[in-house]
Short mmCIF file of C-alpha atoms in Angstrom, two decimals:
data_model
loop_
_atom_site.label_atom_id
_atom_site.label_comp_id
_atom_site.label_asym_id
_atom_site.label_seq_id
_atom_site.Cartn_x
_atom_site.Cartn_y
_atom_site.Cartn_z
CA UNK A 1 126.43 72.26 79.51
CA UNK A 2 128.08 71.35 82.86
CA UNK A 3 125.57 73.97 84.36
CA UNK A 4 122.88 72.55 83.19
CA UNK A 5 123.83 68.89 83.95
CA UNK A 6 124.58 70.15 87.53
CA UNK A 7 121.27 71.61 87.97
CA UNK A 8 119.37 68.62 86.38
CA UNK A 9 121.23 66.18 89.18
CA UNK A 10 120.35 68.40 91.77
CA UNK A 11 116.45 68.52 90.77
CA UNK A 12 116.11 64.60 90.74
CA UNK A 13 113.80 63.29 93.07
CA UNK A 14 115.64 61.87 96.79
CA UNK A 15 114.76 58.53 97.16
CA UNK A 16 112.75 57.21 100.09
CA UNK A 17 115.64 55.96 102.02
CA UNK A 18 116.55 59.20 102.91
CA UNK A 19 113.62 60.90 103.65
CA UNK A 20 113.43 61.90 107.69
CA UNK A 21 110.75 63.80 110.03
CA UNK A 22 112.40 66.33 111.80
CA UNK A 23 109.76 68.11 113.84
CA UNK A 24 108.91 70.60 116.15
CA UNK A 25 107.15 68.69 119.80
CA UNK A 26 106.30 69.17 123.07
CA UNK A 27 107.66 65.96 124.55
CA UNK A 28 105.28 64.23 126.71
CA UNK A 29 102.71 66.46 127.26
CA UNK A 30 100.03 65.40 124.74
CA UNK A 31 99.51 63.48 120.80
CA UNK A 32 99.97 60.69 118.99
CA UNK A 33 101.90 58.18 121.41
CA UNK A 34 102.79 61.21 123.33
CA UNK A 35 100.64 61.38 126.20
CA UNK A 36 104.26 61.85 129.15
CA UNK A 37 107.79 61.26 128.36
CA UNK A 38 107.64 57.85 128.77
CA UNK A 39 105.35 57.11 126.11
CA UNK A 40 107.18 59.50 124.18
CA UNK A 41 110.42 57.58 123.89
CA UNK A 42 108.93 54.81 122.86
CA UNK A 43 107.58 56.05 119.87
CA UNK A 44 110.20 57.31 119.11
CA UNK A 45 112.01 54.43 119.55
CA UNK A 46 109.76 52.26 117.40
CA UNK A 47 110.12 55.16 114.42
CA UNK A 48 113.97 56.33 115.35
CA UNK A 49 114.19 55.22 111.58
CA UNK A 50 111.63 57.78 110.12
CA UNK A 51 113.27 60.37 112.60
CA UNK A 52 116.59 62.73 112.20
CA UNK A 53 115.60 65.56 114.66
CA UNK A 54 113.27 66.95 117.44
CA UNK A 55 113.33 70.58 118.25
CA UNK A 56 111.55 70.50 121.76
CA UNK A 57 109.46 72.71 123.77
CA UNK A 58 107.63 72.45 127.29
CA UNK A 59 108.24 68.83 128.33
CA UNK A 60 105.83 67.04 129.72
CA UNK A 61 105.64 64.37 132.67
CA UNK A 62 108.01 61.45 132.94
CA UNK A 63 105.68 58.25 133.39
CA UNK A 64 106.19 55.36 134.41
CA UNK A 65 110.09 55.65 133.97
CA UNK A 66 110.00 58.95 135.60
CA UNK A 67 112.29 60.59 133.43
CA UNK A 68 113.26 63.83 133.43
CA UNK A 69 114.22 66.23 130.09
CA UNK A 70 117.32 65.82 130.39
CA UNK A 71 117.05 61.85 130.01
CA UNK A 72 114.67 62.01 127.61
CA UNK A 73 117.25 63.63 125.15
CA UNK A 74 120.21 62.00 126.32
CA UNK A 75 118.31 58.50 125.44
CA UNK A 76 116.93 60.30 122.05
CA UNK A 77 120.19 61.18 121.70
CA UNK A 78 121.65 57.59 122.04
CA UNK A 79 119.16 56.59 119.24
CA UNK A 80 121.07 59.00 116.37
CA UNK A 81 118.34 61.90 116.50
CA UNK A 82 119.57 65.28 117.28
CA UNK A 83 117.34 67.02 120.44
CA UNK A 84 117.57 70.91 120.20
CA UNK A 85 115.82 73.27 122.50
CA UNK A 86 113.71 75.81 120.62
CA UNK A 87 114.59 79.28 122.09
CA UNK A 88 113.27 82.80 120.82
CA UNK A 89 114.46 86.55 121.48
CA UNK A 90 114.11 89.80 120.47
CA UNK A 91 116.55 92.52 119.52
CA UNK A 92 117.52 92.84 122.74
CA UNK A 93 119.77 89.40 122.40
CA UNK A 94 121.89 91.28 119.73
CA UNK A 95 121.82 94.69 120.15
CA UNK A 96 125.54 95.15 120.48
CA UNK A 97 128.62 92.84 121.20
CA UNK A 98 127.34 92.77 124.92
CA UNK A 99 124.49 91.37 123.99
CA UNK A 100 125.39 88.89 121.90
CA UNK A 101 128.18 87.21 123.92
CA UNK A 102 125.66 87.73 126.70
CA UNK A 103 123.31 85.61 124.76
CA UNK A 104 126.28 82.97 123.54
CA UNK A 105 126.98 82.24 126.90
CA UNK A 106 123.24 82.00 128.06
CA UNK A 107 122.69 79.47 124.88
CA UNK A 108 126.11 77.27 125.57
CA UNK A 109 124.61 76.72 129.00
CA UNK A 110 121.06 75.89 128.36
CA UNK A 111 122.27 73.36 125.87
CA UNK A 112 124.70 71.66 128.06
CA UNK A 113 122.50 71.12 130.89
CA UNK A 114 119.37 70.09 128.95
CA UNK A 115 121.82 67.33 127.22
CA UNK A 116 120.39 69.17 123.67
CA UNK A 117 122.66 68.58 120.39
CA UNK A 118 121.92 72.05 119.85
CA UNK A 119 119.41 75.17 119.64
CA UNK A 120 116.96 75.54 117.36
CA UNK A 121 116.30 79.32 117.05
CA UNK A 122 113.29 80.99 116.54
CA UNK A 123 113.55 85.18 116.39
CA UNK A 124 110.63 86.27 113.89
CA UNK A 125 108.72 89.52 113.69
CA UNK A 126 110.72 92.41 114.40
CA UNK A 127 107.86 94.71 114.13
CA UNK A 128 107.00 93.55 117.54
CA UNK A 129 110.46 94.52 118.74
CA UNK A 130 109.82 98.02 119.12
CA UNK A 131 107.72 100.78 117.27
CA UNK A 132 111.72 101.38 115.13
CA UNK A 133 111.38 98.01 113.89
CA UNK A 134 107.42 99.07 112.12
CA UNK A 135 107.63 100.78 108.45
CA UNK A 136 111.91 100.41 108.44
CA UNK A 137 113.34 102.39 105.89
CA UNK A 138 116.47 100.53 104.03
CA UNK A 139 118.99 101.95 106.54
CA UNK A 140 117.30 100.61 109.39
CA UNK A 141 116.72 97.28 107.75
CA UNK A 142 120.31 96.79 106.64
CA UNK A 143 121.47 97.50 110.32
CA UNK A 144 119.23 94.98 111.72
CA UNK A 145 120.21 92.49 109.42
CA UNK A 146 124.01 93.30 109.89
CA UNK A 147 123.72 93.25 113.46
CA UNK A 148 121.86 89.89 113.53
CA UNK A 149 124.41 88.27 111.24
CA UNK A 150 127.04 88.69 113.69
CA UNK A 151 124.57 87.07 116.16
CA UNK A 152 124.54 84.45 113.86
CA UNK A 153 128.30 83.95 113.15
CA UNK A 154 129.30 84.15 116.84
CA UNK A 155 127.09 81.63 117.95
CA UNK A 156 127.30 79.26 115.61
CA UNK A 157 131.36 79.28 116.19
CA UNK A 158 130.52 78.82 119.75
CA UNK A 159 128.11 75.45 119.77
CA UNK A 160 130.11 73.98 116.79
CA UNK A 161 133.47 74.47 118.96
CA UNK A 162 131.67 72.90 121.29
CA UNK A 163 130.80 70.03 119.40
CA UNK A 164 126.77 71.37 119.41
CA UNK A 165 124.48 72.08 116.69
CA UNK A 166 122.29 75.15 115.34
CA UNK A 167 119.12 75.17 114.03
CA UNK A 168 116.77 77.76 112.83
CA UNK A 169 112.65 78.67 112.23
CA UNK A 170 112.48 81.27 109.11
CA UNK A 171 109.59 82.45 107.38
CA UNK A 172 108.62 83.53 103.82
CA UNK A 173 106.37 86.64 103.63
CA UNK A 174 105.56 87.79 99.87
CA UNK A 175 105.14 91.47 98.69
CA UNK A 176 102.84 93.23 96.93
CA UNK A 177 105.23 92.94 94.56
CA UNK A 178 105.93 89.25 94.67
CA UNK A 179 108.64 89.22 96.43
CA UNK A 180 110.11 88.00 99.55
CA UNK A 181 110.63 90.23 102.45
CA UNK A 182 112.54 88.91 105.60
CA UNK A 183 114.66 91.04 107.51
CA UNK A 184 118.09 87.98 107.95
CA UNK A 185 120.33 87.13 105.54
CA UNK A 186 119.41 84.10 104.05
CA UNK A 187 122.55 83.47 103.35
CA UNK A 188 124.08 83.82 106.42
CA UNK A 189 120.89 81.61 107.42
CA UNK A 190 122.69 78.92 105.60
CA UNK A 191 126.18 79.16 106.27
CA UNK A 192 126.00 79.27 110.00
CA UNK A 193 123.28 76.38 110.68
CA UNK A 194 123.05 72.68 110.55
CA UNK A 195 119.39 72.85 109.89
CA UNK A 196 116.76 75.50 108.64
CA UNK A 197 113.22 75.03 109.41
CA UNK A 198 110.82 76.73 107.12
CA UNK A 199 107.43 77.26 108.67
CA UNK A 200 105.16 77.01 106.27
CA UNK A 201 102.20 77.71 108.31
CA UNK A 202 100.54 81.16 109.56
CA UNK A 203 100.39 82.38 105.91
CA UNK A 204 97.74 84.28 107.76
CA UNK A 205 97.79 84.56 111.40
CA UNK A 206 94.73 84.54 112.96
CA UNK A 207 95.35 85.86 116.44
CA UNK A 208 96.66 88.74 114.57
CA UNK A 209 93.75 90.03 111.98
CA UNK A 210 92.55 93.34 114.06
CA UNK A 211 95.20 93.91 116.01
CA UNK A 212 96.53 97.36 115.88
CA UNK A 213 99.89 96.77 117.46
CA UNK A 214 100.68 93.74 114.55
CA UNK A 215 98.85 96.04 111.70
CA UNK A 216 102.10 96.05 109.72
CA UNK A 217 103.00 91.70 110.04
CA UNK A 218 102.27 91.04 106.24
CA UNK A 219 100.34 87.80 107.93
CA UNK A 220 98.05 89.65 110.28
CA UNK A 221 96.77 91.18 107.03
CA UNK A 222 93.16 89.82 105.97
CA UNK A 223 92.15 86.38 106.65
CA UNK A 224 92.43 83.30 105.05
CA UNK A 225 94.35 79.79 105.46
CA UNK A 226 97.75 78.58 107.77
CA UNK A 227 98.75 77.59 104.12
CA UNK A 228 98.33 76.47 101.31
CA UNK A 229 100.15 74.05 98.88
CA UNK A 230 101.11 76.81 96.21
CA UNK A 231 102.28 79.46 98.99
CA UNK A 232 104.44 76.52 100.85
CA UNK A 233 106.03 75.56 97.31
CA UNK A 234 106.62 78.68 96.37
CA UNK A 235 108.03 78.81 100.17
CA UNK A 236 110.62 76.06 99.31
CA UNK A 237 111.47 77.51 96.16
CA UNK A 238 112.55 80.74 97.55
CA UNK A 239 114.78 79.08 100.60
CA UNK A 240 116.52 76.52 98.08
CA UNK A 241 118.15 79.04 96.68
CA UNK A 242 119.96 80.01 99.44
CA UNK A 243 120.24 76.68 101.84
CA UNK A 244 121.16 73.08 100.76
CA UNK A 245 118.73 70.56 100.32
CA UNK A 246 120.45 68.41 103.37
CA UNK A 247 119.64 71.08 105.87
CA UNK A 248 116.35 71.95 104.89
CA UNK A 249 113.11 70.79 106.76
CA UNK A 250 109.81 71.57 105.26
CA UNK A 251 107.52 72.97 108.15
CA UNK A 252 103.77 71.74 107.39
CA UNK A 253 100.69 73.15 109.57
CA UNK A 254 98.64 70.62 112.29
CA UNK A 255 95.81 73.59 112.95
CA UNK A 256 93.14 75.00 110.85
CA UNK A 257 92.56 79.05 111.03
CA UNK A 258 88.68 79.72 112.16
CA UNK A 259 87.07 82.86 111.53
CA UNK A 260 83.82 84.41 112.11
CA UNK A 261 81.64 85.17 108.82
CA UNK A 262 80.08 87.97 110.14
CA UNK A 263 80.94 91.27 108.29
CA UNK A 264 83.85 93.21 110.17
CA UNK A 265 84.93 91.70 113.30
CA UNK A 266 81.64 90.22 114.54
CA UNK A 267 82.29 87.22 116.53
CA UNK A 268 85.81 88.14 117.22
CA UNK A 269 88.55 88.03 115.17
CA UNK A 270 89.00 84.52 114.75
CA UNK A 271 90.97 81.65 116.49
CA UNK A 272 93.00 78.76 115.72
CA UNK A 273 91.77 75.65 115.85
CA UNK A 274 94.09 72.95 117.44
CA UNK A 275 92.71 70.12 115.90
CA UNK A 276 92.26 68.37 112.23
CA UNK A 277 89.16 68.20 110.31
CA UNK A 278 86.21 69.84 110.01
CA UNK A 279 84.89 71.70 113.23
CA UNK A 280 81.91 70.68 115.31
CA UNK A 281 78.92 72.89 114.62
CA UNK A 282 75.56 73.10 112.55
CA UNK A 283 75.19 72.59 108.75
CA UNK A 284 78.51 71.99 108.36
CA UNK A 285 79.39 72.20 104.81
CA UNK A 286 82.64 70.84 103.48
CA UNK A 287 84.58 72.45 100.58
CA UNK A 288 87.60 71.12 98.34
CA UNK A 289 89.56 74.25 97.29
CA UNK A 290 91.09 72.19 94.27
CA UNK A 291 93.28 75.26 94.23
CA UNK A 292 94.96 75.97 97.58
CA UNK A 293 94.31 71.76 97.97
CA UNK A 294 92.72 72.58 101.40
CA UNK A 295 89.25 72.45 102.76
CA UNK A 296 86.89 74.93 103.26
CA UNK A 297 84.02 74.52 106.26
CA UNK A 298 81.07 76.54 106.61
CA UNK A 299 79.32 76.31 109.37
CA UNK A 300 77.25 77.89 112.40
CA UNK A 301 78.32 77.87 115.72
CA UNK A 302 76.49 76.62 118.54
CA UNK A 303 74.53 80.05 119.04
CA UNK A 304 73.56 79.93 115.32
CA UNK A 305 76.38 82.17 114.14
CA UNK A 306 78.23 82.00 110.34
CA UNK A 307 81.92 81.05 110.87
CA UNK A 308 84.69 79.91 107.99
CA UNK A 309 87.46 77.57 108.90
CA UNK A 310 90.55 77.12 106.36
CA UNK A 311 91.45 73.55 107.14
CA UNK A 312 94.51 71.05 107.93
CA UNK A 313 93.92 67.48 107.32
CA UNK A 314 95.25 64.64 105.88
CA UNK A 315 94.64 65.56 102.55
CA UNK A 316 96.37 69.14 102.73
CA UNK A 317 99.11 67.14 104.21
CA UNK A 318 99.50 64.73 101.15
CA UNK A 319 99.65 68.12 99.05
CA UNK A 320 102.54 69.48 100.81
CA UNK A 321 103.92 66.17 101.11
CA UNK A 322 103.88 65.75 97.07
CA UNK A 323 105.94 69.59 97.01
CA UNK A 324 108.26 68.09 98.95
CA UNK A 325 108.94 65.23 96.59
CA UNK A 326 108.73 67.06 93.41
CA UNK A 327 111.16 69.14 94.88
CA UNK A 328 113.65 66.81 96.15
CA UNK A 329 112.92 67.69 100.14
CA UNK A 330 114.86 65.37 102.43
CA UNK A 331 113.04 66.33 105.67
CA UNK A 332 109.46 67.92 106.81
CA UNK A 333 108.05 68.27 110.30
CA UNK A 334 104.52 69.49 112.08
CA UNK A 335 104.21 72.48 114.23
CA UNK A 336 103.66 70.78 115.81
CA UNK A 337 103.53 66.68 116.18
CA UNK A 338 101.66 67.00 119.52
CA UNK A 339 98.55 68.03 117.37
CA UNK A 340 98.57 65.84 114.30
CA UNK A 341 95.59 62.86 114.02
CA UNK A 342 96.77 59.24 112.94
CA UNK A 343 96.01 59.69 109.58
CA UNK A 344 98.40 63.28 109.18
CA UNK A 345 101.22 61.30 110.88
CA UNK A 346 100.99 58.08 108.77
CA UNK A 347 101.17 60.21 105.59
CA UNK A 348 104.04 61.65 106.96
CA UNK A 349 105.71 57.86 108.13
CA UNK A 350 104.50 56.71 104.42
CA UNK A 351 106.81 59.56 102.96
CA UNK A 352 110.06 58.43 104.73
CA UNK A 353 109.48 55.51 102.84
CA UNK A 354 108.57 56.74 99.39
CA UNK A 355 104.94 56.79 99.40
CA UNK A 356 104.01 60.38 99.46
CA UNK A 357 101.88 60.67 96.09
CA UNK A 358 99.63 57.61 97.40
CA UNK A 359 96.24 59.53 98.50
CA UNK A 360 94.35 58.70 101.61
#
């Protein structure tokens, strides 16, 4: 009885109040009130309330207060919202105790001098790693996982001794067998940061279908959508059971996939589109995929060719947005903010304050 009372408590709804972006951004270089750093601060000024963390990339210019990264966070900082650097590697980082204090010392400094709370780490794909990372066999894969748990555990007693943070981008690839297959520990995911991103977006990765070297990335298989609002809940689903609701951030897409419709690879194997909405071309024909709650263009490009673009809009947005609320999610974010439209980003603003089933 206790059990189940537990689990009912923790499957209420969170109430509006508590609701927060936290989202991936290139400061200042390009978006919604984003246009140099300048601008940048202000918005987030006016909406430090609707924010509880920024994991930045690739700064842009400083405007008419010339500011520099470094002030940009600090003054983020000032304002109660964490700044971490996103930062990637590759085996390479953890290969042995060398590596890894190697890397704990490269990570201590990069956060000090950029005046970050913390890093938000991003090491995905191992199959690009090396051609022992492709096909692992268990052995393999319970090495790799060992050895990037102690990666975890060493620098995450590092930045907290420090008085930083750690953040970290995970992904959710389903088997055949429907299943999850990641190579880290999700627990250790949870025990050693202060917040897990879950990127819910490049369910399929379209720079990838074709490409012989990524052949074996389950989402370089086939074509189809960045997501979809069954594949991103079933996304949260999985991760809950491992990480706290507090620490979770529900990654949502701002780019449609585009493909060519030609049979095979005609047209090239497909790009992404950086924008919301349906795409500019002839006999454009819009489709509501009740289903996957996206939409579907048809179209021909301006030589008269048949593409298919899997969309991100508002109204995907509002789909993932009412996941989030059914399950209790405290925080979601864009990869990334710099391409959202107004509409994307007031759905997300109406969220923090408890208005995420409203349509558009």
């Amino acid at each position: 009885m206790l059990v189940l009372l537990v689990a009912a408590l923790c499957s209420l709804p969170t109430s509006a109040g508590s609701r927060t972006i936290s989202t991936w951004i290139a400061p200042g270089d390009g978006g919604i009130g984003n246009r140099d750093l300048t601008e940048a601060l202000a918005w987030v000024t006016k909406n430090q309330g609707h924010i509880s963390s920024l994991s930045a990339f690739r700064y842009g210019t400083g405007g008419a207060q010339n500011l520099t990264a470094a002030s940009f966070n600090t003054q983020v900082r000032a304002l109660g919202i964490d700044v971490y650097t996103l930062w990637g590697g590759n085996y390479g980082d953890f290969e042995n105790a060398t590596a890894i204090a190697a890397t704990v010392a490269e990570v201590l400094d990069m956060v000090t001098a950029g005046n970050f709370s913390g890093v938000d780490l991003d090491f995905e794909h191992p199959e690009s790693w090396g051609p022992q990372f492709v096909g692992m066999n268990s052995t393999t894969r319970a090495e790799l996982r060992a050895q990037y748990s102690r990666l975890l555990r060493a620098l995450s007693s590092a930045l907290h001794a420090a008085g930083s943070k750690m953040s970290e981008c995970v992904g959710t690839y389903p088997t055949r067998q429907n299943g999850v297959d990641v190579y880290y520990d999700p627990q250790v995911i949870g025990e050693t940061n202060d917040v897990v991103r879950v990127m819910n977006y490049d369910m399929f990765y379209v720079g990838g279908r074709g490409v012989l070297s990524l052949r074996s990335r389950p989402d370089c298989a086939g074509m189809g959508p960045t997501s979809t609002q069954q594949w991103a809940k079933f996304s949260m689903e999985w991760w809950l059971q491992y990480i706290p609701k507090s620490k979770l951030v529900m990654g949502l897409p701002s780019y449609s996939n585009d493909y060519s419709a030609l049979p095979g690879f005609g047209g090239g194997n497909g790009s992404q589109a950086c924008e919301p909405g349906p795409p500019t071309g002839v006999q454009v024909e819009s489709l509501w995929d009740f289903f996957s709650q996206i939409y579907i263009y048809r179209y021909l490009d301006s030589e008269g060719r048949p593409r298919v673009r899997y969309g991100t809009e508002v109204e995907s947005t509002q789909a993932h947005l009412r996941t989030a609320e059914a399950l209790g999610l405290e925080q979601v974010g864009f990869w990334t903010w710099n391409m959202v439209d107004q509409p994307m980003a007031d759905a997300v603003l109406n969220w923090t304050t408890g208005h995420a089933a409203i349509e558009p």
